[in-house]
CSV table of C-alpha atoms in Angstrom, one decimal:
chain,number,residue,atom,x,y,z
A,1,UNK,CA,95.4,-2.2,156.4
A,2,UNK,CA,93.4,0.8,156.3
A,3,UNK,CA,94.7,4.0,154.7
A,4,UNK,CA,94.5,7.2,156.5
A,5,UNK,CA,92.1,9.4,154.9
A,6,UNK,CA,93.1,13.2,153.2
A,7,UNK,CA,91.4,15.6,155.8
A,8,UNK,CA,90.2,19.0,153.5
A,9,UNK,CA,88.6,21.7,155.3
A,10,UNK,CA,86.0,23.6,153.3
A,11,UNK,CA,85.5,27.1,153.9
A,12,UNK,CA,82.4,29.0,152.9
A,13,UNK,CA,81.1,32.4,153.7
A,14,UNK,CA,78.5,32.3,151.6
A,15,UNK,CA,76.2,28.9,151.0
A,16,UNK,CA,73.8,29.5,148.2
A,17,UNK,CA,73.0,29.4,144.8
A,18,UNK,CA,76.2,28.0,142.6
A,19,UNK,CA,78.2,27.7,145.5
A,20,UNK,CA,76.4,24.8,147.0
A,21,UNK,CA,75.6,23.0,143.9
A,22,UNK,CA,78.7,23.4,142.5
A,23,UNK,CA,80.2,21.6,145.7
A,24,UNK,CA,77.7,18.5,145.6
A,25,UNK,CA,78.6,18.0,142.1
A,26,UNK,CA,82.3,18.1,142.4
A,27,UNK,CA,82.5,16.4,145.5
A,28,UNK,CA,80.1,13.8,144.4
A,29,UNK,CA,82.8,12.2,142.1
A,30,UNK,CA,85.8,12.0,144.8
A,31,UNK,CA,86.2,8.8,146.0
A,32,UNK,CA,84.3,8.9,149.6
A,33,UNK,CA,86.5,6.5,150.9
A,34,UNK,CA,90.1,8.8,150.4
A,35,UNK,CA,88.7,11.9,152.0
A,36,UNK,CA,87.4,13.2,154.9
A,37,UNK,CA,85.5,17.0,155.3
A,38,UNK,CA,85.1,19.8,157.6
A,39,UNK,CA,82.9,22.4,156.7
A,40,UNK,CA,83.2,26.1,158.4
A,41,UNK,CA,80.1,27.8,156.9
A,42,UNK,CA,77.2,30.4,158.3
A,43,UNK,CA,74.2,28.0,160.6
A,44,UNK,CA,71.6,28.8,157.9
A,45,UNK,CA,69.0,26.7,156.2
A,46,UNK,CA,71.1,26.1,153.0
A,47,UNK,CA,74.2,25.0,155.0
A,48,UNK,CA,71.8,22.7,156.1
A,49,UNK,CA,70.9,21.2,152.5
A,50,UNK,CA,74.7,21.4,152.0
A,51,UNK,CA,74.8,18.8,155.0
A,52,UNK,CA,72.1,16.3,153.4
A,53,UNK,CA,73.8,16.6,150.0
A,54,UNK,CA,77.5,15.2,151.1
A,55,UNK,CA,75.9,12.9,153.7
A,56,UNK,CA,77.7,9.9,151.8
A,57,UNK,CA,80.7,11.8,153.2
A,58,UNK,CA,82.0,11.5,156.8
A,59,UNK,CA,81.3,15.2,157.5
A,60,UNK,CA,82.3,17.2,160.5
A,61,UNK,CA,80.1,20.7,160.3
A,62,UNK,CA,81.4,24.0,162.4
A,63,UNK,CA,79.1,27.0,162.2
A,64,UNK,CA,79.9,30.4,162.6
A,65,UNK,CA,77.2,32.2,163.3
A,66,UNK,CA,73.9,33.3,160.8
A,67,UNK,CA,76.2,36.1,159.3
A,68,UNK,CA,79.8,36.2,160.2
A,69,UNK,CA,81.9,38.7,160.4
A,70,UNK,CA,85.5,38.6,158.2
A,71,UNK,CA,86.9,38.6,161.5
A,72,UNK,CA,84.8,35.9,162.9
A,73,UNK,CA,85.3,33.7,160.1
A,74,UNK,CA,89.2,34.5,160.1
A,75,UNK,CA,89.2,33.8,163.7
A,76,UNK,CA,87.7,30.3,163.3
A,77,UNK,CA,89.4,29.0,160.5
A,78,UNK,CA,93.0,29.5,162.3
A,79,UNK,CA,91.3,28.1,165.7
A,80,UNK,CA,90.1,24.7,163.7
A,81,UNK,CA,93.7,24.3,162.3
A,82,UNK,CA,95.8,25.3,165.4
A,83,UNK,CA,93.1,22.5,166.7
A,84,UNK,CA,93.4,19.7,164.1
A,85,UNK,CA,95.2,18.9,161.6
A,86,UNK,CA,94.6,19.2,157.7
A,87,UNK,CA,96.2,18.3,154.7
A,88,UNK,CA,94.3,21.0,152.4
A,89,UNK,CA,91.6,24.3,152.4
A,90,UNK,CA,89.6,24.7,150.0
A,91,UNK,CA,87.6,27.7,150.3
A,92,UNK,CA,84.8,28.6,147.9
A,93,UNK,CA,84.3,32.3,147.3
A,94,UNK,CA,86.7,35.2,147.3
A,95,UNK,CA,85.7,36.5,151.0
A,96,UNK,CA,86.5,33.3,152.5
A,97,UNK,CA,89.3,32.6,150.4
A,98,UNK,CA,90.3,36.0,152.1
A,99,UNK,CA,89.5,34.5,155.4
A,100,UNK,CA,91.6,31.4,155.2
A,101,UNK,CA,94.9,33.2,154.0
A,102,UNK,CA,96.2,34.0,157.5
A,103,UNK,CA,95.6,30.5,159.2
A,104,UNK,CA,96.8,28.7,155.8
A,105,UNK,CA,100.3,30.8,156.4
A,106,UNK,CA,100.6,30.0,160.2
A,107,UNK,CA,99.5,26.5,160.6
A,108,UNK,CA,101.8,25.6,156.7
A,109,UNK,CA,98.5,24.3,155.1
A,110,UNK,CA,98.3,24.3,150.9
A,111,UNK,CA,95.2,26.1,150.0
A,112,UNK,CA,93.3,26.2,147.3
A,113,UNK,CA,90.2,28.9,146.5
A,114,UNK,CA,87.7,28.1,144.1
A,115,UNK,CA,86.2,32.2,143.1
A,116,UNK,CA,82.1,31.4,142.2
A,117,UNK,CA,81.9,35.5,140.9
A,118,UNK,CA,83.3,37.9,138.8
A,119,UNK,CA,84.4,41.6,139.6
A,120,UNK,CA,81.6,44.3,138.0
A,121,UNK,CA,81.8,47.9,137.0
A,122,UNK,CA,82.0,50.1,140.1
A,123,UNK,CA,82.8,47.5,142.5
A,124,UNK,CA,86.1,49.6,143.4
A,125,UNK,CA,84.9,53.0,143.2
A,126,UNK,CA,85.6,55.8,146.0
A,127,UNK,CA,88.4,55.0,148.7
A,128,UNK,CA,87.1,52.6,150.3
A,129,UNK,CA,86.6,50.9,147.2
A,130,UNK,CA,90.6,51.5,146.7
A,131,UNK,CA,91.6,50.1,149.5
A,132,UNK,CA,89.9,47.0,149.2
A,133,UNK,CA,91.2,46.5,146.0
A,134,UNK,CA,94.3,47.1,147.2
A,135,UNK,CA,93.9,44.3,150.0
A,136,UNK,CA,92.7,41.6,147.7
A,137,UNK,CA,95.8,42.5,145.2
A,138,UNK,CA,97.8,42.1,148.2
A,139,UNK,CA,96.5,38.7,149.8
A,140,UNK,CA,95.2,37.2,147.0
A,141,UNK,CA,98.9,36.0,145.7
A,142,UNK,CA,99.2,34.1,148.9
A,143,UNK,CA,96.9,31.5,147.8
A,144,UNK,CA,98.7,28.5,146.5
A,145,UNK,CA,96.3,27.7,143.7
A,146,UNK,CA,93.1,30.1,142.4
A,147,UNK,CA,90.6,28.2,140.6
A,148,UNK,CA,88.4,30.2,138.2
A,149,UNK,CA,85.3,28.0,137.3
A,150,UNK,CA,85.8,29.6,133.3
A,151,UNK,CA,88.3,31.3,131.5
A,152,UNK,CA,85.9,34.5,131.7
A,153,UNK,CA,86.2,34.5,135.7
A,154,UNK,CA,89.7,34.2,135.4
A,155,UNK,CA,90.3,37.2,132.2
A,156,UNK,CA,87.6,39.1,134.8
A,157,UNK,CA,90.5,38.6,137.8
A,158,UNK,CA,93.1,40.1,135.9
A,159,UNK,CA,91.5,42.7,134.2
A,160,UNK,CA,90.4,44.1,137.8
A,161,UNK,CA,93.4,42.9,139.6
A,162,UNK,CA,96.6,43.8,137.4
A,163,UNK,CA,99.3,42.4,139.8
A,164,UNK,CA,97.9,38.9,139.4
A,165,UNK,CA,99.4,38.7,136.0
A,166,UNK,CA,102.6,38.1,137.7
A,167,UNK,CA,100.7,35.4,139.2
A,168,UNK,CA,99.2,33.7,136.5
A,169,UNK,CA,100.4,30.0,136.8
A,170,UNK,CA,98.7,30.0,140.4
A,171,UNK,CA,95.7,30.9,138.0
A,172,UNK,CA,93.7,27.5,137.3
A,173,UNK,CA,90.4,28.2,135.2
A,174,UNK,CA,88.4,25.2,134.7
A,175,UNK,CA,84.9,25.4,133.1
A,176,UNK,CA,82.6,24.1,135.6
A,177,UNK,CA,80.2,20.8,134.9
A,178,UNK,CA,77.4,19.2,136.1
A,179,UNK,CA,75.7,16.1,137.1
A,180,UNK,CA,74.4,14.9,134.2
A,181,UNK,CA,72.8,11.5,135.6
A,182,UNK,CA,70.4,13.4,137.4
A,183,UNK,CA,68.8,15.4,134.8
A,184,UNK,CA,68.9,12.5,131.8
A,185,UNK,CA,67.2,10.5,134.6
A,186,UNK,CA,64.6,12.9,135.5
A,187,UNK,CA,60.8,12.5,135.3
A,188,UNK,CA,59.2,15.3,133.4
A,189,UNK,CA,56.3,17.2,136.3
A,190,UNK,CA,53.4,18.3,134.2
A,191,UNK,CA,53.8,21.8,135.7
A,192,UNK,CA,50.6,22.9,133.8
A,193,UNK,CA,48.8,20.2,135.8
A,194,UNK,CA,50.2,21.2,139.5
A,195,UNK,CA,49.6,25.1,138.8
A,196,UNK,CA,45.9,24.1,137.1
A,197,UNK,CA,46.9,26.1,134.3
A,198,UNK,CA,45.9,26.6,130.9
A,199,UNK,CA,47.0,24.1,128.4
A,200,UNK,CA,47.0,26.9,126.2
A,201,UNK,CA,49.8,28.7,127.7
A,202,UNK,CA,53.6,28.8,126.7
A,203,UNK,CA,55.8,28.1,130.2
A,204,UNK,CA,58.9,30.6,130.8
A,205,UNK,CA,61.4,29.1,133.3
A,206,UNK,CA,63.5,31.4,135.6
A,207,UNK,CA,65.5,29.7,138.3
A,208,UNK,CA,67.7,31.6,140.5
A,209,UNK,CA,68.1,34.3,143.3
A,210,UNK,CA,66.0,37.4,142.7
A,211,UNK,CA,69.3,40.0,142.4
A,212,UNK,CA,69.7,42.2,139.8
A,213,UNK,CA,72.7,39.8,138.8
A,214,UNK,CA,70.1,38.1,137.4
A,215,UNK,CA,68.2,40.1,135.5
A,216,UNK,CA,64.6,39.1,136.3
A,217,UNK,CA,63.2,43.1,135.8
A,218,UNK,CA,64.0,42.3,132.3
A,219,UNK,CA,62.6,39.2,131.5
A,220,UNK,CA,59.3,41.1,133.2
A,221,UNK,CA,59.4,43.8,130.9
A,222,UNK,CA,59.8,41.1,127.7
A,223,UNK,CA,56.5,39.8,128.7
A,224,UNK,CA,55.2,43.1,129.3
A,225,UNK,CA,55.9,43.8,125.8
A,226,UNK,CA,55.0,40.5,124.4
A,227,UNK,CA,51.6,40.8,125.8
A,228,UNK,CA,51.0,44.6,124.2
A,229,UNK,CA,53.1,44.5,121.2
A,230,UNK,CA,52.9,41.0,120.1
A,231,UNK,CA,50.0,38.8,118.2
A,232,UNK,CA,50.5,35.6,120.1
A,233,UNK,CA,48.3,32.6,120.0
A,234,UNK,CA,49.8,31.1,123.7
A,235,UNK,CA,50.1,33.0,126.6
A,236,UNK,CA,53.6,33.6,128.0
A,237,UNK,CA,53.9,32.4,131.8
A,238,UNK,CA,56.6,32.8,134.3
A,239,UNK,CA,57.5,30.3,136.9
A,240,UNK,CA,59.8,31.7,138.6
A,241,UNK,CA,61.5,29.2,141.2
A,242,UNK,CA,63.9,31.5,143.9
A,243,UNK,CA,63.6,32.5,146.9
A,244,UNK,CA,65.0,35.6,149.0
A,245,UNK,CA,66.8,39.1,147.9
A,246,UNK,CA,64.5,41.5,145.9
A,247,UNK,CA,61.4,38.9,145.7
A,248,UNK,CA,59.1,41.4,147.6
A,249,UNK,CA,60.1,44.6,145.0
A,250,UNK,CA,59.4,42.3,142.2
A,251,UNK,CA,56.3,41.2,143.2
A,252,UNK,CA,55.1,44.8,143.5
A,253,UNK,CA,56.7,45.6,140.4
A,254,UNK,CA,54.5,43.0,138.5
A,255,UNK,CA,51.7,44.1,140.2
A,256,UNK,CA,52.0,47.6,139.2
A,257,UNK,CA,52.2,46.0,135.6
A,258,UNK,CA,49.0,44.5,135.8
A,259,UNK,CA,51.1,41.2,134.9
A,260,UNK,CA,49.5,38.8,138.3
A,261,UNK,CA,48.3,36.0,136.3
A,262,UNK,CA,51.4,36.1,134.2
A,263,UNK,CA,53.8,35.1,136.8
A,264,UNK,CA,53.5,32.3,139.1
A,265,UNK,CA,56.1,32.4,142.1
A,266,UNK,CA,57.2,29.2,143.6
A,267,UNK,CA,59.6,27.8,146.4
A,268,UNK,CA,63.2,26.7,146.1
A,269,UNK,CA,63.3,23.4,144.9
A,270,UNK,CA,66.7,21.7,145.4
A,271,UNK,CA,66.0,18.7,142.5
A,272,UNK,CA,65.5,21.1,139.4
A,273,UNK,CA,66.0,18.8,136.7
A,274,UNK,CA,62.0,17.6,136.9
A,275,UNK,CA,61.2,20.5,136.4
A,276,UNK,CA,63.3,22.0,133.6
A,277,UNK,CA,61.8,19.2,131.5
A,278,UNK,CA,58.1,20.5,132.5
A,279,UNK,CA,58.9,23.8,130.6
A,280,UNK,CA,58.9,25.2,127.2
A,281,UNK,CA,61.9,27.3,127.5
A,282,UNK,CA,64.4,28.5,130.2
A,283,UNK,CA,65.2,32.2,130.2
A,284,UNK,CA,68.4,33.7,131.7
A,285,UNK,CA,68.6,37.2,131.2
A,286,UNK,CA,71.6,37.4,133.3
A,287,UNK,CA,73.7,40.9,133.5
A,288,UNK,CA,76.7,38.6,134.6
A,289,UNK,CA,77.9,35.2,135.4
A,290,UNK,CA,81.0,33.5,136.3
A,291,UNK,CA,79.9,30.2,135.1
A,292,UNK,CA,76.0,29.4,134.1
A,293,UNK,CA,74.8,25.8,135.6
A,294,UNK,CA,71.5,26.3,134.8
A,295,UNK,CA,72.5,26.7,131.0
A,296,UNK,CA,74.3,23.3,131.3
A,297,UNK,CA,71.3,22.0,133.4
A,298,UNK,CA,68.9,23.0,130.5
A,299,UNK,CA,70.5,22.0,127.6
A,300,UNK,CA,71.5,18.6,129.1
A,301,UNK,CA,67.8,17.9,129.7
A,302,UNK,CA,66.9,18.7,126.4
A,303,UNK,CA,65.0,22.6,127.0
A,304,UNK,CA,65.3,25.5,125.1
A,305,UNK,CA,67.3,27.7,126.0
A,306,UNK,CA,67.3,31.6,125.7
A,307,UNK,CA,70.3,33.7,127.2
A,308,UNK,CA,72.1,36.9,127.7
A,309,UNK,CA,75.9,37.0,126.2
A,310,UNK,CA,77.3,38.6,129.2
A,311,UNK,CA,80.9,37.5,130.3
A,312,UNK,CA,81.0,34.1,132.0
A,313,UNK,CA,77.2,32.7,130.6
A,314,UNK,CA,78.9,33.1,126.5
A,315,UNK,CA,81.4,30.7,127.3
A,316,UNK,CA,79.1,27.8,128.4
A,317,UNK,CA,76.7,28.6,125.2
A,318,UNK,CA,79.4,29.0,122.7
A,319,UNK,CA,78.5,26.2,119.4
A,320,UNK,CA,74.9,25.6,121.3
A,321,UNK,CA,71.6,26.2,119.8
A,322,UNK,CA,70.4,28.5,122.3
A,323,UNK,CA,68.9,31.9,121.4
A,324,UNK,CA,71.3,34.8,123.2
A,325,UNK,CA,70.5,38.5,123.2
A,326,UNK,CA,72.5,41.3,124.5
A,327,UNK,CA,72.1,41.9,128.4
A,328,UNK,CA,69.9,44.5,129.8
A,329,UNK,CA,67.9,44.5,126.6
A,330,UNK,CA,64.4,43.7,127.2
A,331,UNK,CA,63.2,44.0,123.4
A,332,UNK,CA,66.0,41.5,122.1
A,333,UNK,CA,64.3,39.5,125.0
A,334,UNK,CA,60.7,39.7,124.0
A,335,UNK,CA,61.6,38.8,120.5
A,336,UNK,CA,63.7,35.9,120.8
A,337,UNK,CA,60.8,34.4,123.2
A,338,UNK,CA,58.4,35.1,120.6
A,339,UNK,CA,60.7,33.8,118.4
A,340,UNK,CA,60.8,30.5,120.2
A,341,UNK,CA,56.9,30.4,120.7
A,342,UNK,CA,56.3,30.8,117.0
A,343,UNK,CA,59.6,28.3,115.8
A,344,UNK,CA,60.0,25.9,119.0
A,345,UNK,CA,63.4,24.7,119.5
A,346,UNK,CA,62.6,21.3,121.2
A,347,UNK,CA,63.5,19.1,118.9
A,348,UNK,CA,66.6,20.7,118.2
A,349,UNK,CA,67.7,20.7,121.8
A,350,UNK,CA,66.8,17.1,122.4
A,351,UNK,CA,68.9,16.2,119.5
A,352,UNK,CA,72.1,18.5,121.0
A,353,UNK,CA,71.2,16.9,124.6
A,354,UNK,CA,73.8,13.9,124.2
A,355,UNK,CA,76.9,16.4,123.5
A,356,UNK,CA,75.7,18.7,125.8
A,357,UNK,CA,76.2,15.7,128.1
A,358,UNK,CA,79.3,14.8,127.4
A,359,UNK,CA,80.5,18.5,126.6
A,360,UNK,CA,79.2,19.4,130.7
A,361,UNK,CA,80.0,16.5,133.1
A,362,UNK,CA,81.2,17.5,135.8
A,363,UNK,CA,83.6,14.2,136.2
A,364,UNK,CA,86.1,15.9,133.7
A,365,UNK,CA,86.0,18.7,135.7
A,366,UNK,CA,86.3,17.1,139.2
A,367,UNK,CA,88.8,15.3,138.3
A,368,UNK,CA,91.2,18.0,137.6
A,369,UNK,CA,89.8,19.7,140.8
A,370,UNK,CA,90.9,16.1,142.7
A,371,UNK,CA,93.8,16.5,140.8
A,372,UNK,CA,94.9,19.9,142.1
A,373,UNK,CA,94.3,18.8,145.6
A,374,UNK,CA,96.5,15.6,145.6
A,375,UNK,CA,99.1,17.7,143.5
A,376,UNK,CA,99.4,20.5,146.4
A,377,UNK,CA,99.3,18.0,149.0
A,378,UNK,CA,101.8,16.1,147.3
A,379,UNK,CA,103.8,19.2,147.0
């Protein structure tokens, strides 16, 4: 007799980056055969990759539009549950947790949000500010369960929220995790060999959206510095794999620096963990995170790994070899690269790789995520 299978709709405003990885690796570990998915999300190119990652999943897709109003996306969530019936949301972001309140309270559906960001300096300021504070303290209890993917996210959530300390239990932070098969797995690309680069050069990894988030006019000026200031047998190089945002203001920026043949800009690449093994150290000089993959992803493969210690990337670094420095510090920056240049890491690394493994997969994590969902359906 077949079993009737838990329908979740998935609610995303926002499809890039750590949102969509972090829902191929959670959902990757559910049991495909106890769950079916709908996905309300923009009709962009990363929805799309989205789509080809959960296609062991029967998937129903929905789009709303390239860039959807709050209205538009609170319009069609309540319109797909007046239509069918669900047994759970689970939204991803705060905006589309937002979005999902109103048709979770009509239509009697348990929801659960998963928040991918923290709250940063300023982010209220002026009235307008205020009042959107004041609606997200307002809503935001209305959720049944708020997952916070680290205990930094969810300190961050109270600190800007206040009311949500009466709230707390609905609170649920879980430090994120990875896939770990795929990068112990992975083939190591000779990157100097595809870029026909010098053998003589030491390869600087920066993965990730070119926002100020993530702090990519810093790691420039380190090299800046480590190519005026520094004695240096190699030559630092920057691959810089991203795509969209403030690529184009970078680009002149490094141009203006005189820094061309320093940097090498490539495409998005979905499969990192080739890559990450192809390079002599991964740099995030991240100004804030709410939980860093890529430092999992690194130290799993066995790379180097040099950070910031801002709020949410700390956490995931804490009793790790990596190198930190404080954020928005380009010297700190330049030196622990040189620093790494003149005493490499690697070996260290590949030595911490096995707990790193077992410190960051995911399974632990989706499991209580699985958990949460049965418990709220249950309930």
């Amino acid at each position: 007799m077949s079993i009737e299978k838990i329908k979740i709709l998935l609610v995303i405003r926002w499809p890039v980056g750590g949102i969509r990885t972090y829902i191929r690796y959670v959902y990757s570990k559910f049991n495909i055969d106890r769950y079916e998915l709908t996905i309300i999300a923009p009709d962009v190119s990363e929805t799309n990759i989205l789509l080809d990652d959960l296609c062991k999943y029967t998937v129903r897709y929905m789009p709303v539009g390239t860039n959807p109003r709050v209205i538009d996306m609170v319009k069609c969530v309540s319109n797909e549950l007046r239509k069918y019936r669900y047994d759970i949301i689970h939204s991803h972001g705060l905006t589309a947790g937002l979005c999902s309140i109103f048709g979770s309270k009509i239509y009697g559906v348990p929801h659960l949000v998963t928040i991918h960001d923290v709250f940063v300096s300023g982010q209220f300021d002026g009235w307008l500010g205020f009042l959107k504070k004041t609606i997200i303290s307002i809503l935001l209890p209305l959720v049944n369960v708020i997952h916070t993917v680290s205990n930094d996210a969810k300190d961050n959530l109270i600190d800007y929220l206040p009311t949500l300390k009466y709230f707390r239990n609905r609170i649920i932070p879980i430090l994120n995790g990875i896939e770990i098969e795929r990068f112990k797995q992975a083939e190591v690309i000779n990157l100097r060999a595809q870029l026909d680069i010098d053998s003589n050069t030491f390869l600087i990894g920066f993965l990730g959206r070119f926002m100020r988030q993530k702090g990519f006019v810093y790691l420039v000026d380190a090299i800046d510095m480590l190519a005026k200031e520094y004695k240096i047998d190699k030559k630092p190089v920057i691959i810089a794999f991203g795509e969209g945002a403030f690529i184009r203001e970078e680009m002149i920026t490094i141009k203006q620096k005189g820094l061309n043949d320093s940097v090498y800009f490539m495409p998005f690449e979905p499969n990192i963990a080739p890559i990450l093994k192809g390079l002599d150290v991964v740099v995030m000089p991240s100004l804030w995170e709410a939980c860093g993959l890529l430092a999992m992803e690194s130290m799993v493969v066995g790379t180097p790994l040099v950070t910031t210690n801002c709020i949410g990337l700390r956490e995931v670094v804490c009793d790790t070899p990596c190198r930190t420095v404080s954020i928005m510090n380009s010297k700190e920056l330049a030196q622990a690269i040189y620093d790494e240049m003149v005493e490499p890491s690697k070996v260290v690394f590949e030595k911490y790789s096995p707990e790193a493994a077992r410190r960051f997969d995911v399974v632990h994590h989706s499991n209580k995520i699985e958990n949460i969902i049965n418990k709220l359906i249950e309930g």
